[in-house]
XYZ file of C-alpha atoms in Angstrom:
725
model
C -16.638 -75.386 -13.478
C -14.611 -73.753 -10.689
C -11.827 -75.877 -9.211
C -12.448 -77.789 -5.964
C -11.900 -75.649 -2.849
C -8.705 -77.583 -1.944
C -7.149 -77.189 -5.326
C -5.084 -74.195 -6.515
C -3.907 -73.388 -10.016
C -0.254 -72.319 -10.187
C 2.664 -71.922 -12.587
C 5.999 -73.635 -11.688
C 9.328 -72.530 -13.026
C 12.582 -74.451 -13.515
C 15.771 -72.820 -14.915
C 16.213 -73.596 -18.595
C 12.646 -74.977 -19.070
C 9.244 -73.615 -19.947
C 7.085 -72.943 -16.921
C 4.419 -75.575 -16.198
C 0.790 -74.880 -15.398
C -0.590 -77.360 -12.941
C -3.265 -77.834 -10.262
C -2.054 -78.546 -6.750
C -4.235 -80.602 -4.403
C -3.704 -79.076 -0.971
C -4.766 -82.339 0.695
C -1.945 -84.129 -1.025
C 1.443 -84.370 0.879
C 3.875 -81.704 -0.296
C 6.608 -84.378 -0.894
C 4.251 -86.112 -3.376
C 3.597 -82.865 -5.243
C 7.364 -82.132 -5.467
C 7.951 -85.716 -6.726
C 5.232 -85.217 -9.432
C 6.873 -81.942 -10.510
C 10.319 -83.501 -10.675
C 9.124 -86.427 -12.737
C 7.513 -83.986 -15.181
C 11.051 -82.605 -15.894
C 12.749 -86.039 -15.580
C 14.570 -85.082 -12.410
C 15.663 -87.804 -9.993
C 16.197 -87.584 -6.210
C 13.061 -85.524 -5.605
C 13.959 -85.341 -1.877
C 16.712 -82.904 -2.849
C 14.215 -80.437 -4.269
C 11.668 -78.025 -2.816
C 9.217 -75.378 -3.993
C 9.621 -71.606 -3.382
C 7.335 -68.667 -3.920
C 8.948 -67.032 -6.970
C 8.462 -63.388 -5.757
C 9.861 -63.809 -2.240
C 12.234 -66.866 -2.641
C 10.617 -68.317 0.505
C 10.337 -72.036 0.789
C 6.908 -73.673 0.816
C 6.429 -76.053 3.751
C 3.515 -78.013 5.188
C 3.002 -75.111 7.669
C 2.739 -72.347 5.150
C 1.473 -74.170 1.999
C -2.050 -72.639 2.638
C -0.547 -69.285 1.577
C -0.420 -70.534 -2.038
C -3.211 -68.833 -3.944
C -4.659 -69.231 -7.415
C -2.297 -67.656 -9.964
C 0.793 -67.941 -7.748
C 4.134 -68.453 -9.468
C 6.297 -71.067 -7.833
C 9.883 -72.138 -8.461
C 11.375 -75.618 -8.252
C 14.766 -75.294 -6.471
C 17.160 -77.239 -4.306
C 15.940 -78.229 -0.874
C 16.638 -76.007 2.161
C 19.129 -78.557 3.472
C 20.932 -78.822 0.096
C 21.073 -75.058 -0.324
C 22.297 -74.531 3.213
C 25.022 -77.163 2.812
C 26.141 -75.637 -0.464
C 26.358 -72.092 0.906
C 28.039 -73.359 4.041
C 30.809 -74.768 1.809
C 30.853 -71.864 -0.722
C 31.392 -69.113 1.884
C 34.618 -70.855 2.949
C 35.986 -70.707 -0.591
C 39.544 -69.407 -1.005
C 38.475 -67.335 -4.044
C 37.423 -63.848 -3.033
C 34.938 -63.584 -5.920
C 33.290 -66.943 -5.145
C 33.163 -66.054 -1.421
C 31.575 -62.672 -2.208
C 28.900 -64.251 -4.444
C 28.190 -66.915 -1.837
C 27.751 -64.397 1.001
C 25.433 -62.348 -1.161
C 23.290 -65.427 -1.738
C 23.396 -66.265 1.899
C 22.249 -62.748 2.936
C 19.243 -63.134 0.655
C 18.360 -66.699 1.604
C 18.657 -66.058 5.324
C 15.419 -64.053 5.324
C 13.540 -67.401 5.049
C 13.101 -69.223 8.394
C 13.036 -72.615 6.711
C 16.460 -72.051 5.293
C 17.674 -70.398 8.480
C 16.815 -73.448 10.560
C 18.880 -75.655 8.326
C 21.853 -73.309 8.130
C 21.893 -72.717 11.864
C 21.802 -76.489 12.488
C 25.091 -76.712 10.555
C 26.640 -74.219 13.030
C 26.290 -71.557 10.380
C 26.147 -68.633 12.817
C 29.229 -69.937 14.578
C 30.980 -69.944 11.180
C 29.930 -66.374 10.435
C 31.097 -65.164 13.811
C 34.435 -66.847 13.373
C 34.748 -65.208 9.936
C 34.080 -61.824 11.561
C 36.444 -62.451 14.514
C 39.414 -63.871 12.603
C 38.737 -63.899 8.891
C 38.469 -60.174 8.458
C 42.124 -59.714 9.327
C 42.891 -61.668 6.168
C 40.518 -59.456 4.181
C 41.970 -56.348 5.657
C 45.353 -57.130 4.114
C 43.525 -56.860 0.792
C 41.723 -53.702 1.743
C 44.223 -51.341 0.202
C 43.974 -53.013 -3.217
C 40.406 -54.382 -2.973
C 38.603 -51.861 -0.782
C 35.133 -52.244 -2.418
C 35.451 -56.031 -2.251
C 36.374 -55.908 1.453
C 33.382 -53.716 2.286
C 31.016 -55.902 0.406
C 32.371 -59.108 1.963
C 31.917 -57.740 5.445
C 28.578 -56.139 4.614
C 27.030 -59.377 3.273
C 28.483 -61.324 6.209
C 26.882 -59.042 8.734
C 23.617 -58.850 6.806
C 23.363 -62.633 6.756
C 24.089 -62.648 10.502
C 21.447 -60.045 11.290
C 18.804 -61.845 9.152
C 19.540 -65.215 10.832
C 19.378 -63.739 14.329
C 16.096 -61.957 13.434
C 14.346 -65.342 13.540
C 14.890 -65.666 17.276
C 16.297 -69.213 16.911
C 19.651 -68.559 18.631
C 20.178 -66.765 21.945
C 22.180 -63.522 21.887
C 23.967 -64.675 25.054
C 26.054 -67.215 23.121
C 28.509 -64.713 21.524
C 32.055 -64.254 22.582
C 33.772 -61.072 23.798
C 36.018 -61.214 20.665
C 32.995 -60.966 18.410
C 31.561 -58.028 20.361
C 34.979 -56.307 20.242
C 35.143 -56.790 16.461
C 31.623 -55.406 15.870
C 32.373 -52.475 18.173
C 35.622 -51.787 16.338
C 33.680 -51.271 13.063
C 31.553 -48.645 14.885
C 34.527 -46.930 16.482
C 36.440 -46.571 13.235
C 36.295 -43.062 11.769
C 35.997 -44.290 8.170
C 33.973 -47.404 7.554
C 31.749 -48.694 4.773
C 28.208 -47.362 5.246
C 26.541 -50.796 4.955
C 28.983 -52.354 7.392
C 28.487 -49.517 9.874
C 24.711 -49.801 9.614
C 24.655 -53.575 10.224
C 27.188 -53.186 13.089
C 25.027 -50.596 14.825
C 21.896 -52.890 14.326
C 23.819 -55.805 15.941
C 24.911 -53.701 18.874
C 21.429 -52.478 19.468
C 19.951 -56.049 19.421
C 22.719 -57.322 21.751
C 21.991 -54.606 24.314
C 18.205 -54.983 24.105
C 18.189 -58.820 24.221
C 20.790 -59.524 26.950
C 21.680 -57.771 30.170
C 25.054 -59.519 30.240
C 25.854 -58.314 26.701
C 24.819 -54.798 27.729
C 27.808 -54.675 30.134
C 30.181 -56.035 27.471
C 28.947 -53.587 24.816
C 29.052 -50.685 27.254
C 32.711 -51.410 27.865
C 33.503 -51.156 24.155
C 31.247 -48.269 23.076
C 30.936 -44.827 24.592
C 28.443 -42.091 23.697
C 31.474 -39.922 22.625
C 32.452 -42.527 20.073
C 28.947 -42.506 18.573
C 28.706 -38.675 18.171
C 30.698 -38.563 14.884
C 28.076 -40.866 13.265
C 25.392 -38.264 14.063
C 27.374 -35.566 12.389
C 27.134 -37.175 8.944
C 24.268 -36.762 6.449
C 23.128 -40.391 6.144
C 19.839 -40.476 8.124
C 19.838 -44.310 8.365
C 23.181 -44.241 10.113
C 21.959 -41.415 12.396
C 18.779 -43.418 13.174
C 20.703 -46.547 14.102
C 23.137 -44.528 16.172
C 20.405 -42.932 18.234
C 18.771 -46.409 18.514
C 22.046 -47.709 20.071
C 22.142 -44.713 22.472
C 18.484 -45.441 23.442
C 19.283 -49.094 23.964
C 22.261 -48.307 26.224
C 20.098 -45.827 28.139
C 17.130 -48.158 28.458
C 19.200 -51.157 29.771
C 21.597 -49.172 31.985
C 21.434 -50.160 35.682
C 20.059 -47.513 38.020
C 23.497 -46.439 39.234
C 24.729 -45.828 35.625
C 21.556 -44.193 34.343
C 22.239 -40.848 36.021
C 25.793 -40.918 34.665
C 24.410 -41.512 31.190
C 21.838 -38.741 31.743
C 24.767 -36.376 32.541
C 26.430 -37.375 29.247
C 23.241 -36.959 27.305
C 22.566 -33.523 28.864
C 26.030 -32.283 27.835
C 25.833 -29.579 25.257
C 27.980 -31.411 22.715
C 25.639 -34.398 22.119
C 22.471 -32.312 22.368
C 23.795 -29.668 19.963
C 24.881 -32.310 17.447
C 21.416 -33.930 17.493
C 19.837 -30.526 17.144
C 22.027 -29.214 14.317
C 22.758 -32.388 12.380
C 19.533 -34.366 12.826
C 16.585 -32.219 13.834
C 17.698 -29.144 11.888
C 19.656 -31.133 9.303
C 19.206 -30.948 5.540
C 17.200 -34.236 5.404
C 13.466 -34.179 6.458
C 12.990 -36.388 9.490
C 11.355 -39.748 8.525
C 9.071 -41.775 10.798
C 11.792 -44.069 12.149
C 14.032 -41.212 13.098
C 11.076 -39.385 14.705
C 10.412 -42.500 16.750
C 13.980 -42.755 17.987
C 14.011 -39.061 18.894
C 10.719 -39.573 20.760
C 12.175 -42.584 22.644
C 15.295 -40.495 23.615
C 13.070 -37.699 24.810
C 10.901 -40.105 26.925
C 13.957 -41.817 28.457
C 15.521 -38.471 29.339
C 12.335 -37.189 31.037
C 11.927 -40.531 32.831
C 15.057 -39.681 34.827
C 12.801 -37.180 36.645
C 10.707 -40.035 37.944
C 12.865 -40.676 40.988
C 12.530 -37.068 42.262
C 8.862 -37.018 41.247
C 8.155 -40.002 43.512
C 10.347 -38.911 46.403
C 8.530 -37.368 49.414
C 10.201 -34.551 51.271
C 11.364 -35.397 54.775
C 10.189 -32.455 56.985
C 13.046 -33.301 59.458
C 15.807 -33.178 56.773
C 17.732 -29.974 57.325
C 19.317 -29.963 53.800
C 15.871 -30.116 52.239
C 14.526 -27.481 54.586
C 17.437 -25.220 53.616
C 16.046 -25.112 50.034
C 12.830 -23.625 51.330
C 14.877 -21.120 53.373
C 16.722 -20.266 50.146
C 13.381 -19.603 48.318
C 12.393 -17.241 51.182
C 15.844 -15.519 51.154
C 15.776 -14.858 47.388
C 12.158 -13.586 47.435
C 12.417 -11.265 50.376
C 16.214 -10.480 50.441
C 16.576 -11.578 54.046
C 19.647 -13.009 55.747
C 19.651 -16.245 57.676
C 17.861 -16.297 61.034
C 21.120 -16.175 63.085
C 21.846 -12.620 61.857
C 18.386 -11.308 62.316
C 18.279 -11.501 66.095
C 14.935 -11.366 67.931
C 13.112 -13.950 69.927
C 12.223 -17.410 68.647
C 8.531 -16.536 68.621
C 9.183 -13.400 66.565
C 11.186 -15.451 64.039
C 8.453 -18.095 63.752
C 5.828 -15.409 63.204
C 8.032 -13.839 60.529
C 8.602 -17.198 58.799
C 4.829 -17.993 58.790
C 4.070 -14.602 57.253
C 6.703 -15.081 54.503
C 5.605 -18.706 53.782
C 2.059 -17.441 53.340
C 3.253 -14.859 50.836
C 5.215 -17.578 49.011
C 1.884 -19.403 48.500
C 2.419 -22.529 50.559
C -0.612 -24.382 51.900
C 1.031 -25.169 55.185
C 2.323 -21.789 56.404
C 3.890 -23.187 59.613
C 5.847 -26.079 57.954
C 5.825 -25.840 54.170
C 7.908 -29.051 53.949
C 4.574 -30.849 54.427
C 3.399 -29.517 51.033
C 6.057 -31.622 49.310
C 5.011 -34.974 50.801
C 2.449 -35.377 47.986
C 3.669 -37.737 45.217
C 3.705 -37.032 42.430
C 5.312 -34.468 42.112
C 7.275 -34.790 45.404
C 10.645 -33.183 45.448
C 10.580 -32.413 41.714
C 8.311 -29.469 42.440
C 10.793 -28.058 44.926
C 13.648 -28.551 42.462
C 11.723 -26.576 39.827
C 10.931 -23.777 42.244
C 14.570 -23.423 43.208
C 15.703 -23.482 39.603
C 13.217 -20.722 38.800
C 14.288 -18.637 41.772
C 17.990 -18.914 40.924
C 17.937 -18.724 37.118
C 15.007 -16.357 36.600
C 15.367 -14.392 39.772
C 13.685 -11.192 38.578
C 10.567 -13.020 37.305
C 10.453 -15.103 40.531
C 10.626 -12.021 42.792
C 8.060 -10.196 40.692
C 5.545 -12.993 40.899
C 5.942 -13.476 44.645
C 5.793 -9.801 45.537
C 3.028 -9.077 43.041
C 0.789 -11.717 44.624
C 1.708 -10.909 48.187
C 0.478 -7.330 47.642
C -2.967 -8.470 46.408
C -5.980 -9.243 48.553
C -5.846 -12.760 50.035
C -8.636 -14.125 47.838
C -7.065 -12.771 44.560
C -3.499 -13.829 45.111
C -2.037 -16.600 42.925
C -0.298 -18.923 45.442
C 3.156 -19.504 44.028
C 3.928 -22.562 46.117
C 0.681 -24.378 45.517
C 0.662 -23.406 41.775
C 4.236 -24.731 41.336
C 3.371 -28.106 42.937
C 0.199 -28.566 40.863
C 1.897 -27.269 37.698
C 4.817 -29.731 38.094
C 2.355 -32.525 38.483
C 0.499 -31.408 35.341
C 3.700 -31.164 33.240
C 4.666 -34.724 34.296
C 1.280 -35.904 33.111
C 1.584 -34.071 29.770
C 5.045 -35.484 29.155
C 4.086 -38.915 30.610
C 7.084 -39.032 32.951
C 7.606 -42.559 34.184
C 5.846 -44.295 31.290
C 7.743 -46.502 28.784
C 7.963 -45.180 25.180
C 5.213 -46.436 22.807
C 6.153 -48.685 19.831
C 4.543 -46.628 17.145
C 4.785 -43.083 18.528
C 6.872 -40.308 16.947
C 5.681 -37.459 19.173
C 8.994 -35.741 19.902
C 9.271 -31.996 20.452
C 12.270 -30.191 18.920
C 12.286 -27.527 21.608
C 13.314 -30.074 24.315
C 16.573 -30.578 22.450
C 17.463 -26.845 22.549
C 18.480 -26.555 26.281
C 20.439 -28.571 28.759
C 17.754 -28.125 31.400
C 14.753 -28.292 29.119
C 12.204 -29.502 31.695
C 13.147 -26.810 34.207
C 12.993 -24.133 31.502
C 9.619 -25.563 30.389
C 8.378 -25.171 33.989
C 9.753 -21.549 34.222
C 7.756 -20.529 31.058
C 4.607 -22.233 32.261
C 4.663 -20.839 35.849
C 4.777 -17.347 34.322
C 1.951 -18.344 31.972
C -0.042 -19.512 34.998
C 0.430 -16.217 36.795
C -0.550 -14.234 33.702
C -3.704 -16.376 33.067
C -4.671 -15.992 36.760
C -4.721 -12.178 36.344
C -6.547 -12.336 33.005
C -9.255 -14.543 34.594
C -9.463 -12.247 37.665
C -9.376 -15.518 39.597
C -9.847 -16.045 43.316
C -8.710 -19.018 45.395
C -12.010 -20.808 44.562
C -11.090 -20.667 40.903
C -7.785 -22.453 41.247
C -8.865 -25.634 39.477
C -10.474 -23.640 36.653
C -7.230 -21.707 36.087
C -5.268 -24.950 35.960
C -7.613 -26.368 33.355
C -7.200 -23.255 31.185
C -3.367 -23.379 31.591
C -3.337 -27.064 30.614
C -5.334 -26.215 27.478
C -2.930 -23.368 26.639
C 0.101 -25.650 26.998
C -1.452 -28.504 24.993
C -2.455 -26.193 22.118
C 0.956 -24.623 22.018
C 2.698 -28.037 22.035
C 0.457 -29.287 19.199
C 2.108 -26.664 16.950
C 5.521 -28.320 17.610
C 7.579 -25.158 18.308
C 11.234 -25.434 17.274
C 12.512 -23.622 20.403
C 11.543 -22.645 23.913
C 11.341 -19.030 22.765
C 8.936 -20.016 20.071
C 6.836 -21.974 22.580
C 6.758 -18.889 24.848
C 5.692 -16.731 21.872
C 2.836 -19.204 20.965
C 1.611 -19.030 24.575
C 1.558 -15.248 24.366
C -0.945 -15.579 21.514
C -3.081 -17.966 23.541
C -4.402 -15.572 26.108
C -7.461 -16.435 28.201
C -9.567 -14.268 25.833
C -8.294 -16.263 22.856
C -8.988 -19.552 24.614
C -12.588 -18.393 25.201
C -12.936 -17.502 21.510
C -11.581 -20.905 20.435
C -13.952 -22.678 22.868
C -16.870 -20.649 21.593
C -15.966 -21.408 17.963
C -15.679 -25.150 18.726
C -18.934 -25.084 20.589
C -20.686 -23.502 17.604
C -19.146 -26.048 15.223
C -20.278 -28.914 17.474
C -23.564 -27.532 18.447
C -26.170 -30.192 19.108
C -29.767 -28.995 18.796
C -32.090 -30.897 21.112
C -35.549 -29.858 19.966
C -37.754 -32.633 18.690
C -38.104 -31.426 15.037
C -34.295 -31.133 14.822
C -33.836 -34.639 16.293
C -36.371 -36.039 13.823
C -34.495 -34.392 10.977
C -31.207 -35.834 12.226
C -32.706 -39.312 12.325
C -34.026 -38.866 8.777
C -30.691 -37.807 7.232
C -28.497 -40.084 9.305
C -28.838 -43.131 6.995
C -27.788 -40.969 4.009
C -24.661 -39.801 5.831
C -23.787 -43.348 6.891
C -24.056 -44.519 3.282
C -21.781 -41.670 2.228
C -19.227 -42.769 4.901
C -19.525 -46.357 3.767
C -18.737 -45.406 0.101
C -15.745 -43.362 1.254
C -14.370 -46.328 3.249
C -14.861 -48.719 0.298
C -13.142 -46.225 -2.036
C -10.181 -46.022 0.331
C -9.916 -49.854 0.373
C -9.934 -49.722 -3.430
C -6.982 -47.298 -3.322
C -5.176 -49.701 -0.962
C -2.652 -49.318 1.871
C 0.952 -50.327 2.504
C 1.334 -52.245 5.690
C 4.615 -52.787 7.531
C 5.692 -56.290 8.484
C 6.508 -56.578 12.196
C 9.570 -58.572 13.224
C 11.091 -59.356 16.631
C 13.862 -56.939 15.870
C 13.492 -53.194 15.407
C 11.590 -52.241 12.277
C 13.345 -53.415 9.133
C 11.249 -51.764 6.393
C 9.591 -54.900 5.041
C 6.227 -54.133 3.441
C 3.139 -55.653 1.918
C 0.251 -54.020 0.130
C -3.530 -54.782 0.120
C -6.326 -53.182 -1.869
C -9.917 -53.971 -2.834
C -11.000 -54.620 -6.449
C -13.185 -51.944 -8.022
C -16.183 -54.314 -8.031
C -15.753 -54.871 -4.268
C -15.537 -58.650 -4.691
C -11.803 -59.464 -4.215
C -8.931 -58.332 -1.947
C -5.594 -58.251 -3.838
C -2.433 -58.315 -1.684
C 1.271 -59.142 -1.910
C 4.694 -58.401 -0.624
C 6.767 -55.316 -1.705
C 10.500 -54.666 -1.755
C 10.096 -51.104 -0.592
C 7.378 -48.596 0.495
C 5.464 -47.565 -2.675
C 5.153 -43.872 -3.698
C 1.612 -44.284 -4.943
C -0.996 -46.891 -5.631
C 0.162 -50.428 -6.466
C -1.628 -51.895 -9.521
C -3.838 -54.959 -9.002
C -1.869 -57.092 -11.491
C 1.361 -56.701 -9.440
C -0.305 -58.176 -6.385
C -0.207 -61.948 -6.784
C -2.446 -63.095 -3.901
C -6.279 -62.814 -3.881
C -8.942 -63.306 -1.279
C -12.602 -63.320 -2.417
C -14.775 -61.121 -0.184
C -17.360 -63.933 -0.159
C -14.896 -66.171 1.721
C -14.472 -63.708 4.616
C -16.105 -64.989 7.728
C -15.246 -62.292 10.268
C -13.008 -59.330 11.138
C -11.093 -59.820 14.456
C -9.469 -56.892 16.246
C -7.041 -56.244 19.147
C -5.722 -58.931 21.463
C -7.981 -61.629 19.862
C -5.933 -61.447 16.602
C -3.904 -64.647 16.104
C -0.696 -62.769 15.305
C -1.048 -60.885 18.645
C -1.275 -64.199 20.491
C 1.743 -65.543 18.678
C 4.042 -62.599 19.359
C 4.366 -62.302 23.117
C 6.421 -59.101 22.856
C 3.781 -57.392 20.793
C 1.047 -58.564 23.104
C 2.419 -56.431 25.824
C 2.397 -53.231 23.714
C -0.883 -51.446 24.025
C -0.360 -49.285 20.930
C 0.360 -52.250 18.650
C -2.664 -54.090 20.067
C -4.871 -51.128 19.098
C -3.702 -51.188 15.502
C -3.949 -55.008 14.934
C -6.778 -56.728 13.055
C -7.252 -59.983 11.165
C -9.574 -61.439 8.489
C -10.859 -64.914 9.216
C -11.633 -66.877 6.058
C -12.374 -70.477 5.209
C -12.264 -72.567 8.377
C -9.292 -71.278 10.353
C -7.167 -69.228 7.969
C -6.228 -65.705 8.807
C -4.875 -62.644 6.935
C -3.142 -60.554 9.589
C -2.729 -56.772 9.572
C -1.064 -54.158 11.726
C -2.183 -50.722 10.506
C 0.382 -47.921 10.158
C -1.713 -45.596 12.272
C -5.125 -45.286 13.986
C -6.639 -43.542 10.920
C -5.816 -46.505 8.601
C -6.980 -48.982 11.270
C -10.410 -47.302 11.371
C -10.658 -47.067 7.600
C -9.909 -50.785 7.078
C -11.970 -52.185 9.946
C -14.929 -49.983 8.865
C -14.514 -50.944 5.195
C -14.327 -54.646 5.916
C -17.320 -54.531 8.212
C -19.212 -52.635 5.536
C -18.367 -55.403 2.999
C -19.763 -57.951 5.452
C -22.942 -55.925 5.927
C -22.072 -55.170 9.563
C -22.126 -51.877 11.435
C -19.129 -49.520 11.255
C -18.285 -48.717 14.874
C -14.866 -47.021 14.831
C -14.131 -43.730 16.481
C -13.321 -42.323 13.028
C -16.830 -43.224 11.811
C -18.390 -41.547 14.817
C -16.267 -38.401 14.254
C -17.115 -38.327 10.520
C -20.833 -38.820 11.296
C -20.803 -35.952 13.792
C -18.958 -33.594 11.392
C -20.975 -34.409 8.312
C -24.277 -34.553 10.105
C -23.622 -31.151 11.674
C -22.690 -29.604 8.387
C -25.787 -31.042 6.678
C -28.031 -29.862 9.529
C -26.688 -26.328 9.328
C -27.124 -26.283 5.517
C -30.709 -27.400 5.798
C -31.489 -24.918 8.537
C -29.906 -21.865 6.920
C -33.382 -20.395 6.047
C -34.381 -20.737 9.731
C -31.458 -18.745 11.102
C -32.480 -16.553 14.110
C -35.940 -18.173 14.109
C -36.760 -20.024 17.270
C -37.914 -23.513 16.534
C -40.663 -24.648 18.924
C -40.213 -27.801 21.017
C -43.638 -29.098 20.012
C -45.632 -28.755 16.806
C -48.274 -25.966 16.780
C -51.760 -27.117 17.975
C -54.325 -28.192 15.309
C -57.079 -25.524 15.194
C -60.689 -26.450 16.106
C -63.041 -27.566 13.331
C -64.969 -24.614 11.833
C -68.731 -24.359 12.592
C -69.594 -25.060 8.954
C -67.845 -25.913 5.668
C -69.646 -23.330 3.409
C -66.220 -22.143 2.139
C -65.607 -25.461 0.521
C -66.515 -25.525 -3.139
C -66.318 -27.850 -6.076
C -63.688 -26.848 -8.629
C -65.739 -28.433 -11.359
């Protein structure tokens, strides 16, 4: 007989005794269960004891007791209050060895929110900050003779602090300037224990991101120049945390300081260090580092937003002088005062030259820059191109001014539309995504990378215009081709602007036409009725094939990252489907696995028969609970939950869109529901197209009629029919 639905079978450990097997009634109060366990081992004062999950050392409470599954291993231990009180006392020991062991235990225990609540209620965080502010002076006296001990003491102290603050119980605004100065001093020191440096950087990042007031205090203690040495090392974790602090300072900087920071970030020293030590360093870039580089790239480009959204004032003489400068460089003319002649003659001359420059408004080209976006950013790009690539600029202007009107590529109009397009491609003005790592190494190779990017692309536009033999009516078509060329070149992630330029050279208009033709042939969709009927016939076979692939992937399993309120902390859990497709096995992991995780190492189980529904997106309960995540579109798109029993949920946040589609498809297939993901549609199109082409190989170059051939009339007699017998 199976156990009642509210009863779970578990093993319970107690140090020095044999484990007990017992059934736990989930309807029974937890205190009564603990009392029963204590009495079994003749232990009094049961209120001083509690149960923990053996694998995680997390306390079981009335809130989370439903997470206990059949086969779980529990541990009887001291209550959270008792443990917190003991550790509170032990970390103040005068013995260095005892203090070190206590801080190590505290760092481990602080991951559990139940313990954290008790320790914080005893002013535990205040005690830790006081130890950091004043106690470390005492340790530093021992540093010369006990250097490893000092590093470990400080490391475990800061680790415990970080874990406790991660629960979001205490506000970051409560910390003193002395504490901030002390943490900053660990970052500013040239030689510091790696673990201490890593925790210190994590604390500074959290301070800046969680409090505007703390931003100002941290900014006074830490400069970008002091962070640069940490980027020059070989430890990628330290480099990642360092760039995370730079990003946090950049993100929270007031408007008046942001341009100052941008100037510092644009300096060759920082950029070259990131390029040589991080991007081109000996260690392959992991996902977290790629994310931080992407964030830095986005924040840097977002500085262009102000110019992008600024209209030109046609009456502003300083702005008008920029247009005069473009004219002067292109046509090698002096200012109007030296040219002499009447006002009418000068106006006529300006109008002629502005037309050659490709402006829409020949009389007053300033009006062309009143469109936002791209606003004044387009004019900035044009001036940069004219000054820094003068030969190319003059060649493009003169080359087009010598063509027939309808065949000229208007430089002014092209520059404005191209700037707008580049801002769209680079998403200027948008906040960085939580799970994106789409950084481009080439943008870290030049101090003025956006302007250089524009200069390459405006020359590409002129080249493509000639290759297409375009006229003014083809302007939008040319822009579409140029966009495709740029996007295809960026997809290859060139390492430098020269490499990007080389890739564009290989993507001529003729090559784009070949690629389009090839893609069209691969995605060809025959519309004749016989073909459509064949598609309908083989579609169920393909869908069954996709279903089996999804279920096989679920059997292999996936490692999911646990999301916390702080920046990602590399906590993982794994889930996989049993080979008979009847049970989901899952459990926590200490680190990301290198391959498949065996079923027997995953303690928790969920029968597929108990699954009621699969919930996705903003309807997931963990998306409703985490307000910060709810605002992030990318995280919402990767979230899904399994509803089982009455109101229990198993919550997931997929590592990427591919895994999200695989799991939601597979779970829906298990429930007998339709697989509706984009990935399924893509697979269906690909496999169906391949199968259709294979089946139609014998009919190549034979025209298939739209309708079946007509049935011939009946013969006048059936004399040709004979009996075989």
